[in-house]
Coordinates of N, CA and C and ligand atoms in Angstrom, one line a residue:
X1 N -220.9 54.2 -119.0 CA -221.6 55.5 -118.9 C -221.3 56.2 -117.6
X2 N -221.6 57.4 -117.8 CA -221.0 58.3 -116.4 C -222.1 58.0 -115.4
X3 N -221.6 58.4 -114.4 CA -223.2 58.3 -113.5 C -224.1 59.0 -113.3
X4 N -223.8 60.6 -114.2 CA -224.1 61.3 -114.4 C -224.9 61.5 -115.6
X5 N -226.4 61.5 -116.0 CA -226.8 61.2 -117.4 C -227.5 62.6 -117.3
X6 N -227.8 62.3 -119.0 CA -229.2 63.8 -119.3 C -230.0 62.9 -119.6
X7 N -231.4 63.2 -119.2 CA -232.2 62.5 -119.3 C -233.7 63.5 -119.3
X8 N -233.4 64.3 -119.7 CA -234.5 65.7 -119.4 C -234.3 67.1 -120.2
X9 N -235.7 68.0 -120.6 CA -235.7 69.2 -121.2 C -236.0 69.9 -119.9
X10 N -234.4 70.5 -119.5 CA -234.7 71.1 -118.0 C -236.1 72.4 -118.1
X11 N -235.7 73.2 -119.4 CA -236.5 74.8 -119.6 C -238.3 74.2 -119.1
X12 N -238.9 72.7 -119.7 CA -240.1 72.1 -119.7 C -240.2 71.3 -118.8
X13 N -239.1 70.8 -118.3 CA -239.3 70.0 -116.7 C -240.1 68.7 -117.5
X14 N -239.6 68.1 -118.4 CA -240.4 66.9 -119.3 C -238.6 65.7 -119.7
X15 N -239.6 64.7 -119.0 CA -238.4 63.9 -119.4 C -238.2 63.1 -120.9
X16 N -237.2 63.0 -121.1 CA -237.1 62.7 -122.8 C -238.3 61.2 -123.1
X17 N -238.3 60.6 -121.9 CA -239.0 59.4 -122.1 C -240.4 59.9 -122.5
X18 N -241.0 60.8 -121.5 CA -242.2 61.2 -121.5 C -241.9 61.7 -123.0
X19 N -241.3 62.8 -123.2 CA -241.6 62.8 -124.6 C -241.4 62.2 -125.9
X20 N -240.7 61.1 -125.9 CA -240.9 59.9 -126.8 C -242.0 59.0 -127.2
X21 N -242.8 58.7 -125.5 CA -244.2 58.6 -125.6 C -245.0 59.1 -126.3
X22 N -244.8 61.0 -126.1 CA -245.6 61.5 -127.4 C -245.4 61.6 -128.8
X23 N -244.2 61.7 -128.8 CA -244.0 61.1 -130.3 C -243.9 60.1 -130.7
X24 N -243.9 59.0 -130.0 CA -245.0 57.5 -130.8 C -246.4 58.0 -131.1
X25 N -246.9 58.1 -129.9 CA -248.5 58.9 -129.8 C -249.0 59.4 -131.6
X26 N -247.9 60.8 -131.4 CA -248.8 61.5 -132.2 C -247.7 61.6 -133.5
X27 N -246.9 60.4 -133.9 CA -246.0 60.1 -134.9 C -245.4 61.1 -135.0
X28 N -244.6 62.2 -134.2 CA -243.8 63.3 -134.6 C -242.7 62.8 -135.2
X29 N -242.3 63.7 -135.8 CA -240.9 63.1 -136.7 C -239.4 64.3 -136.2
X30 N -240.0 65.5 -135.7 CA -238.9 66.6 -136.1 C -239.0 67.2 -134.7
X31 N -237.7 67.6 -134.3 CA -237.6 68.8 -133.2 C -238.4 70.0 -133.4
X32 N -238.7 70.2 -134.7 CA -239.4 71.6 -134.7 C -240.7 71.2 -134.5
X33 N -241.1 69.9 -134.8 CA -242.8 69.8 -134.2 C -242.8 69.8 -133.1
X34 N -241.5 69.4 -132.3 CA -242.3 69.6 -130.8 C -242.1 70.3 -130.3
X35 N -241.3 71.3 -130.7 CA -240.9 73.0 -130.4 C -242.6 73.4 -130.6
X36 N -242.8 73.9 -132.1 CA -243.8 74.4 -132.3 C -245.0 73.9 -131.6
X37 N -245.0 72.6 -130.9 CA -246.3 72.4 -130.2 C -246.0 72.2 -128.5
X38 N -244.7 73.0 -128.2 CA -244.5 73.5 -127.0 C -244.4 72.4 -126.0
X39 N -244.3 71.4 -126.5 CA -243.9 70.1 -125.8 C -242.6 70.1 -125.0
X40 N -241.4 70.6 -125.3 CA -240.3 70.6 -125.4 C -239.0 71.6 -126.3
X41 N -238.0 71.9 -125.6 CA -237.0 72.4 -126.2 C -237.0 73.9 -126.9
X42 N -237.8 74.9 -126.7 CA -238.1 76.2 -126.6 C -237.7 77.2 -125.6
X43 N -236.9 76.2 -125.0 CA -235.8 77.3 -124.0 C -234.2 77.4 -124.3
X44 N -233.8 77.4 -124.0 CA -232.3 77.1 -124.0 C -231.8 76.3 -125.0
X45 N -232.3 75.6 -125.5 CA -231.7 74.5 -126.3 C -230.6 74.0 -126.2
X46 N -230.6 73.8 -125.0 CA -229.1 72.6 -124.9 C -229.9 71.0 -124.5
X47 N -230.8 70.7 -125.1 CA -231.7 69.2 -124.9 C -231.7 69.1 -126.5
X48 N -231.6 70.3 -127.5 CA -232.0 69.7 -129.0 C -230.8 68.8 -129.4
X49 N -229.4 68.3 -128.9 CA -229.1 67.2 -129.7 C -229.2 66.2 -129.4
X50 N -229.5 66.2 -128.0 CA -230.0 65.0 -127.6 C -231.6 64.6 -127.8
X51 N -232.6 65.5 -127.9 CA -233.5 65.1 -128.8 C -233.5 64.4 -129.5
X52 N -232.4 65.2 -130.8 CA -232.5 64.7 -131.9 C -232.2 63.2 -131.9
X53 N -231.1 63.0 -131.2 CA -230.8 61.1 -131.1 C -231.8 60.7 -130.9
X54 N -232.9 60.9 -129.9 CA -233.8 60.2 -129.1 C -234.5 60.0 -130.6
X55 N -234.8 61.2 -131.2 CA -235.7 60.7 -132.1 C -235.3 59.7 -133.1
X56 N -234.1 59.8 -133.5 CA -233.4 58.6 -134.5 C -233.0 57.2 -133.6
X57 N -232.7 57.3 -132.7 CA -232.5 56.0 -132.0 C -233.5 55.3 -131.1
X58 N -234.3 56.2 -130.3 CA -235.0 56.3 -129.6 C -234.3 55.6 -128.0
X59 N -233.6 55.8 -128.0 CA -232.7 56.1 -126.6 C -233.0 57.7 -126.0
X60 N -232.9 57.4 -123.9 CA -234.0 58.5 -123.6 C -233.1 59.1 -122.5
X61 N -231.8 58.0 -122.6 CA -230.9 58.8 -121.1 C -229.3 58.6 -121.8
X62 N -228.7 59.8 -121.5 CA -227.7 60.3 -122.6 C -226.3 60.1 -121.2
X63 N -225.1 59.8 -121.6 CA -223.8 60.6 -121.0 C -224.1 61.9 -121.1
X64 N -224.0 62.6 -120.4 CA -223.2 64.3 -120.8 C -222.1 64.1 -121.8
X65 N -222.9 65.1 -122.8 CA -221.6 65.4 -123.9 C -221.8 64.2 -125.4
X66 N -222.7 62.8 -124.5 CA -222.5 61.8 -125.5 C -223.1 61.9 -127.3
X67 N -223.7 62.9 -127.1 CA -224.0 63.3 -129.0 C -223.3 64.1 -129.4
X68 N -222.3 64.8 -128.8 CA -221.2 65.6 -128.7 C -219.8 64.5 -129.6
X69 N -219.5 63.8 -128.8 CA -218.8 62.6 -129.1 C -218.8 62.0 -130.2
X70 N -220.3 61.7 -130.6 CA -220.1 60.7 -131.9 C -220.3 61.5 -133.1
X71 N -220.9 62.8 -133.1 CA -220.9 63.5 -134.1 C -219.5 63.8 -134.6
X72 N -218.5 64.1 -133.6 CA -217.1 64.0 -133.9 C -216.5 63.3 -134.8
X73 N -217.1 61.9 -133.9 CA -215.9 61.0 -134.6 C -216.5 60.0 -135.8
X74 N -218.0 60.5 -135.8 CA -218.7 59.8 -137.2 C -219.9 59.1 -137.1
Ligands
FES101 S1 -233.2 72.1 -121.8 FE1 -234.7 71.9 -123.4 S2 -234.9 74.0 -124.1 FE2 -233.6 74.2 -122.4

């Protein structure tokens, strides 16, 4: 891994951990619930595909680019 990771929704200043936390918490399932409950990812949206892994994998610190990558190649 680079030594460089994402590990953050820079627009919310919330780290992906902390928000994993709440979606154990409050069983969220979808980027749009925690858009619509302002948790996260209502700026810029360059944290929504890494979100999205977080939420299917639940991994919380990314390569740059690394959901980039495997959507690619499968
Ligand atoms: S980094 Fe998450 S909305 Fe901008």
């Amino acid at each position: 891994m680079s030594k460089r990771t994402v590990k953050k929704c820079v627009c919310h200043r919330i780290k992906f951990e902390d928000i994993y936390a709440v979606v154990i918490e409050q069983n969220i399932e979808s980027l749009d619930e925690l858009i619509d409950q302002k948790i996260c990812g209502a700026g810029c949206g360059m944290c929504h595909p890494y979100i999205q892994k977080m939420l299917i994998t639940g991994e919380t610190t990314f390569a740059p680019g690394d959901v980039y990558i495997h959507a690619e190649t499968g």
